[in-house]
mmCIF file with all atom_site columns, C-alpha atoms in Angstrom:
data_model
loop_
_atom_site.group_PDB
_atom_site.id
_atom_site.type_symbol
_atom_site.label_atom_id
_atom_site.label_alt_id
_atom_site.label_comp_id
_atom_site.label_asym_id
_atom_site.label_entity_id
_atom_site.label_seq_id
_atom_site.pdbx_PDB_ins_code
_atom_site.Cartn_x
_atom_site.Cartn_y
_atom_site.Cartn_z
_atom_site.occupancy
_atom_site.B_iso_or_equiv
_atom_site.pdbx_formal_charge
_atom_site.auth_seq_id
_atom_site.auth_comp_id
_atom_site.auth_asym_id
_atom_site.auth_atom_id
_atom_site.pdbx_PDB_model_num
ATOM 1   C CA . UNK P 1 1   ? -13.272 -13.469 1.896   1.00 91.00 ? 1   UNK P CA 1
ATOM 2   C CA . UNK P 1 2   ? -9.656  -13.629 0.808   1.00 90.00 ? 2   UNK P CA 1
ATOM 3   C CA . UNK P 1 3   ? -9.251  -17.404 0.715   1.00 92.00 ? 3   UNK P CA 1
ATOM 4   C CA . UNK P 1 4   ? -12.030 -19.440 2.341   1.00 94.00 ? 4   UNK P CA 1
ATOM 5   C CA . UNK P 1 5   ? -14.315 -20.623 5.108   1.00 94.00 ? 5   UNK P CA 1
ATOM 6   C CA . UNK P 1 6   ? -14.761 -23.970 6.829   1.00 94.00 ? 6   UNK P CA 1
ATOM 7   C CA . UNK P 1 7   ? -18.330 -25.202 6.376   1.00 91.00 ? 7   UNK P CA 1
ATOM 8   C CA . UNK P 1 8   ? -20.275 -25.735 9.589   1.00 90.00 ? 8   UNK P CA 1
ATOM 9   C CA . UNK P 1 9   ? -18.375 -23.072 11.573  1.00 91.00 ? 9   UNK P CA 1
ATOM 10  C CA . UNK P 1 10  ? -20.039 -19.714 12.270  1.00 88.00 ? 10  UNK P CA 1
ATOM 11  C CA . UNK P 1 11  ? -18.343 -16.636 10.834  1.00 87.00 ? 11  UNK P CA 1
ATOM 12  C CA . UNK P 1 12  ? -17.302 -15.340 14.264  1.00 92.00 ? 12  UNK P CA 1
ATOM 13  C CA . UNK P 1 13  ? -15.650 -18.685 15.050  1.00 95.00 ? 13  UNK P CA 1
ATOM 14  C CA . UNK P 1 14  ? -13.671 -19.022 11.783  1.00 94.00 ? 14  UNK P CA 1
ATOM 15  C CA . UNK P 1 15  ? -9.884  -19.056 12.078  1.00 94.00 ? 15  UNK P CA 1
ATOM 16  C CA . UNK P 1 16  ? -8.593  -15.750 10.558  1.00 95.00 ? 16  UNK P CA 1
ATOM 17  C CA . UNK P 1 17  ? -5.363  -17.409 9.380   1.00 94.00 ? 17  UNK P CA 1
ATOM 18  C CA . UNK P 1 18  ? -7.327  -20.030 7.460   1.00 93.00 ? 18  UNK P CA 1
ATOM 19  C CA . UNK P 1 19  ? -9.653  -17.383 6.032   1.00 94.00 ? 19  UNK P CA 1
ATOM 20  C CA . UNK P 1 20  ? -6.577  -15.724 4.512   1.00 94.00 ? 20  UNK P CA 1
ATOM 21  C CA . UNK P 1 21  ? -4.697  -18.811 3.314   1.00 93.00 ? 21  UNK P CA 1
ATOM 22  C CA . UNK P 1 22  ? -6.794  -21.943 2.842   1.00 94.00 ? 22  UNK P CA 1
ATOM 23  C CA . UNK P 1 23  ? -7.187  -23.608 -0.548  1.00 94.00 ? 23  UNK P CA 1
ATOM 24  C CA . UNK P 1 24  ? -8.259  -27.178 0.161   1.00 95.00 ? 24  UNK P CA 1
ATOM 25  C CA . UNK P 1 25  ? -10.124 -29.348 2.657   1.00 94.00 ? 25  UNK P CA 1
ATOM 26  C CA . UNK P 1 26  ? -9.015  -32.970 2.500   1.00 95.00 ? 26  UNK P CA 1
ATOM 27  C CA . UNK P 1 27  ? -11.383 -35.951 2.923   1.00 94.00 ? 27  UNK P CA 1
ATOM 28  C CA . UNK P 1 28  ? -10.270 -36.363 6.557   1.00 94.00 ? 28  UNK P CA 1
ATOM 29  C CA . UNK P 1 29  ? -11.276 -32.732 7.294   1.00 91.00 ? 29  UNK P CA 1
ATOM 30  C CA . UNK P 1 30  ? -7.741  -31.311 7.282   1.00 93.00 ? 30  UNK P CA 1
ATOM 31  C CA . UNK P 1 31  ? -7.739  -27.677 6.152   1.00 93.00 ? 31  UNK P CA 1
ATOM 32  C CA . UNK P 1 32  ? -4.655  -26.661 4.202   1.00 92.00 ? 32  UNK P CA 1
ATOM 33  C CA . UNK P 1 33  ? -3.226  -23.779 2.208   1.00 91.00 ? 33  UNK P CA 1
ATOM 34  C CA . UNK P 1 34  ? -1.747  -26.336 -0.184  1.00 90.00 ? 34  UNK P CA 1
ATOM 35  C CA . UNK P 1 35  ? -3.323  -27.038 -3.552  1.00 90.00 ? 35  UNK P CA 1
ATOM 36  C CA . UNK P 1 36  ? -5.070  -30.404 -3.854  1.00 92.00 ? 36  UNK P CA 1
ATOM 37  C CA . UNK P 1 37  ? -6.848  -30.341 -7.187  1.00 88.00 ? 37  UNK P CA 1
ATOM 38  C CA . UNK P 1 38  ? -9.825  -32.511 -6.247  1.00 90.00 ? 38  UNK P CA 1
ATOM 39  C CA . UNK P 1 39  ? -10.456 -30.936 -2.850  1.00 94.00 ? 39  UNK P CA 1
ATOM 40  C CA . UNK P 1 40  ? -11.324 -27.207 -3.134  1.00 95.00 ? 40  UNK P CA 1
ATOM 41  C CA . UNK P 1 41  ? -12.824 -25.912 0.105   1.00 95.00 ? 41  UNK P CA 1
ATOM 42  C CA . UNK P 1 42  ? -15.618 -24.144 -1.808  1.00 96.00 ? 42  UNK P CA 1
ATOM 43  C CA . UNK P 1 43  ? -17.238 -27.334 -3.025  1.00 94.00 ? 43  UNK P CA 1
ATOM 44  C CA . UNK P 1 44  ? -18.036 -28.126 0.632   1.00 93.00 ? 44  UNK P CA 1
ATOM 45  C CA . UNK P 1 45  ? -19.454 -24.676 1.500   1.00 93.00 ? 45  UNK P CA 1
ATOM 46  C CA . UNK P 1 46  ? -23.191 -25.218 1.994   1.00 91.00 ? 46  UNK P CA 1
ATOM 47  C CA . UNK P 1 47  ? -24.276 -21.601 2.575   1.00 88.00 ? 47  UNK P CA 1
ATOM 48  C CA . UNK P 1 48  ? -26.850 -20.275 2.870   1.00 90.00 ? 48  UNK P CA 1
ATOM 49  C CA . UNK P 1 49  ? -24.651 -17.216 2.262   1.00 90.00 ? 49  UNK P CA 1
ATOM 50  C CA . UNK P 1 50  ? -22.855 -17.008 -1.069  1.00 94.00 ? 50  UNK P CA 1
ATOM 51  C CA . UNK P 1 51  ? -19.123 -16.448 -0.593  1.00 95.00 ? 51  UNK P CA 1
ATOM 52  C CA . UNK P 1 52  ? -16.970 -14.618 -3.142  1.00 97.00 ? 52  UNK P CA 1
ATOM 53  C CA . UNK P 1 53  ? -13.293 -15.485 -2.812  1.00 96.00 ? 53  UNK P CA 1
ATOM 54  C CA . UNK P 1 54  ? -9.887  -15.345 -4.441  1.00 95.00 ? 54  UNK P CA 1
ATOM 55  C CA . UNK P 1 55  ? -6.406  -16.663 -3.606  1.00 92.00 ? 55  UNK P CA 1
ATOM 56  C CA . UNK P 1 56  ? -6.738  -19.675 -5.913  1.00 94.00 ? 56  UNK P CA 1
ATOM 57  C CA . UNK P 1 57  ? -5.461  -18.795 -9.400  1.00 94.00 ? 57  UNK P CA 1
ATOM 58  C CA . UNK P 1 58  ? -4.453  -22.421 -10.049 1.00 92.00 ? 58  UNK P CA 1
ATOM 59  C CA . UNK P 1 59  ? -8.121  -23.439 -10.176 1.00 95.00 ? 59  UNK P CA 1
ATOM 60  C CA . UNK P 1 60  ? -9.233  -20.336 -12.061 1.00 96.00 ? 60  UNK P CA 1
ATOM 61  C CA . UNK P 1 61  ? -12.893 -19.361 -12.101 1.00 98.00 ? 61  UNK P CA 1
ATOM 62  C CA . UNK P 1 62  ? -14.889 -21.591 -9.736  1.00 97.00 ? 62  UNK P CA 1
ATOM 63  C CA . UNK P 1 63  ? -18.669 -21.674 -9.522  1.00 97.00 ? 63  UNK P CA 1
ATOM 64  C CA . UNK P 1 64  ? -20.499 -23.635 -6.864  1.00 96.00 ? 64  UNK P CA 1
ATOM 65  C CA . UNK P 1 65  ? -24.017 -23.285 -5.473  1.00 94.00 ? 65  UNK P CA 1
ATOM 66  C CA . UNK P 1 66  ? -22.889 -21.049 -2.578  1.00 95.00 ? 66  UNK P CA 1
ATOM 67  C CA . UNK P 1 67  ? -19.343 -19.995 -3.539  1.00 97.00 ? 67  UNK P CA 1
ATOM 68  C CA . UNK P 1 68  ? -17.718 -18.204 -6.467  1.00 98.00 ? 68  UNK P CA 1
ATOM 69  C CA . UNK P 1 69  ? -13.939 -18.151 -6.897  1.00 98.00 ? 69  UNK P CA 1
ATOM 70  C CA . UNK P 1 70  ? -12.916 -15.044 -8.824  1.00 98.00 ? 70  UNK P CA 1
ATOM 71  C CA . UNK P 1 71  ? -9.138  -15.498 -9.044  1.00 97.00 ? 71  UNK P CA 1
ATOM 72  C CA . UNK P 1 72  ? -8.475  -15.847 -12.766 1.00 98.00 ? 72  UNK P CA 1
ATOM 73  C CA . UNK P 1 73  ? -4.786  -14.998 -12.579 1.00 96.00 ? 73  UNK P CA 1
ATOM 74  C CA . UNK P 1 74  ? -4.728  -11.309 -13.518 1.00 97.00 ? 74  UNK P CA 1
ATOM 75  C CA . UNK P 1 75  ? -1.427  -10.757 -11.713 1.00 96.00 ? 75  UNK P CA 1
ATOM 76  C CA . UNK P 1 76  ? 0.098   -13.535 -13.848 1.00 96.00 ? 76  UNK P CA 1
ATOM 77  C CA . UNK P 1 77  ? -1.197  -12.038 -17.105 1.00 97.00 ? 77  UNK P CA 1
ATOM 78  C CA . UNK P 1 78  ? -4.520  -13.905 -17.020 1.00 97.00 ? 78  UNK P CA 1
ATOM 79  C CA . UNK P 1 79  ? -7.843  -12.175 -16.487 1.00 98.00 ? 79  UNK P CA 1
ATOM 80  C CA . UNK P 1 80  ? -9.464  -9.882  -13.919 1.00 98.00 ? 80  UNK P CA 1
ATOM 81  C CA . UNK P 1 81  ? -12.903 -11.182 -12.997 1.00 99.00 ? 81  UNK P CA 1
ATOM 82  C CA . UNK P 1 82  ? -15.676 -9.467  -11.045 1.00 98.00 ? 82  UNK P CA 1
ATOM 83  C CA . UNK P 1 83  ? -19.085 -10.563 -9.827  1.00 98.00 ? 83  UNK P CA 1
ATOM 84  C CA . UNK P 1 84  ? -21.911 -8.034  -10.143 1.00 98.00 ? 84  UNK P CA 1
ATOM 85  C CA . UNK P 1 85  ? -24.404 -8.391  -7.316  1.00 95.00 ? 85  UNK P CA 1
ATOM 86  C CA . UNK P 1 86  ? -27.204 -9.167  -6.655  1.00 94.00 ? 86  UNK P CA 1
ATOM 87  C CA . UNK P 1 87  ? -27.628 -11.001 -9.974  1.00 95.00 ? 87  UNK P CA 1
ATOM 88  C CA . UNK P 1 88  ? -24.211 -12.747 -9.684  1.00 95.00 ? 88  UNK P CA 1
ATOM 89  C CA . UNK P 1 89  ? -23.273 -11.732 -13.221 1.00 98.00 ? 89  UNK P CA 1
ATOM 90  C CA . UNK P 1 90  ? -19.605 -12.346 -14.003 1.00 98.00 ? 90  UNK P CA 1
ATOM 91  C CA . UNK P 1 91  ? -17.530 -9.833  -15.970 1.00 98.00 ? 91  UNK P CA 1
ATOM 92  C CA . UNK P 1 92  ? -13.965 -10.522 -17.065 1.00 98.00 ? 92  UNK P CA 1
ATOM 93  C CA . UNK P 1 93  ? -11.258 -8.540  -18.866 1.00 98.00 ? 93  UNK P CA 1
ATOM 94  C CA . UNK P 1 94  ? -7.766  -9.494  -19.968 1.00 98.00 ? 94  UNK P CA 1
ATOM 95  C CA . UNK P 1 95  ? -4.817  -8.323  -17.900 1.00 97.00 ? 95  UNK P CA 1
ATOM 96  C CA . UNK P 1 96  ? -2.888  -5.504  -19.529 1.00 97.00 ? 96  UNK P CA 1
ATOM 97  C CA . UNK P 1 97  ? 0.352   -7.337  -18.840 1.00 97.00 ? 97  UNK P CA 1
ATOM 98  C CA . UNK P 1 98  ? 2.016   -9.931  -16.642 1.00 96.00 ? 98  UNK P CA 1
ATOM 99  C CA . UNK P 1 99  ? 2.681   -8.233  -13.298 1.00 94.00 ? 99  UNK P CA 1
ATOM 100 C CA . UNK P 1 100 ? 4.375   -11.171 -11.606 1.00 93.00 ? 100 UNK P CA 1
ATOM 101 C CA . UNK P 1 101 ? 5.990   -14.291 -13.041 1.00 91.00 ? 101 UNK P CA 1
ATOM 102 C CA . UNK P 1 102 ? 3.968   -17.374 -12.214 1.00 77.00 ? 102 UNK P CA 1
ATOM 103 C CA . UNK P 1 103 ? 5.713   -20.057 -10.156 1.00 73.00 ? 103 UNK P CA 1
ATOM 104 C CA . UNK P 1 104 ? 3.635   -23.092 -9.347  1.00 66.00 ? 104 UNK P CA 1
ATOM 105 C CA . UNK P 1 105 ? 4.000   -23.960 -5.639  1.00 61.00 ? 105 UNK P CA 1
ATOM 106 C CA . UNK P 1 106 ? 2.924   -27.583 -5.872  1.00 56.00 ? 106 UNK P CA 1
#
C-alpha cells in the first residue's frame, strides 16, 4: 500500500484517500496525513496480513509484527530499501544522489 490502512476495516471498505496519504492514527482514532512521531498507523495494524508501505521517510525503516515501512528517504539522498518475500529479508542500497531537496512538513 502507498501509505496505510486503518486496523479493523476490511480492505474493500478502506478509504482510498487515506490509503494514499495517511501517516498517523491519534489516540482518539483520528486518521491523519500529518506526522505525529509517537502515533504511526502501522503500530496499530494487527494483521493477519503483513503490509508493506512507504510514504513515511521521516520515520525511516519501520518494522512491526504485521507491517514494514520501507521509505528510507532515497529521493532525499537516503537509501532505497526493499523487502524480499516470503522470508521478509530487507535489502538496502545508498541513493546515487539527492533527487529532491528535503523540506520537513511538520
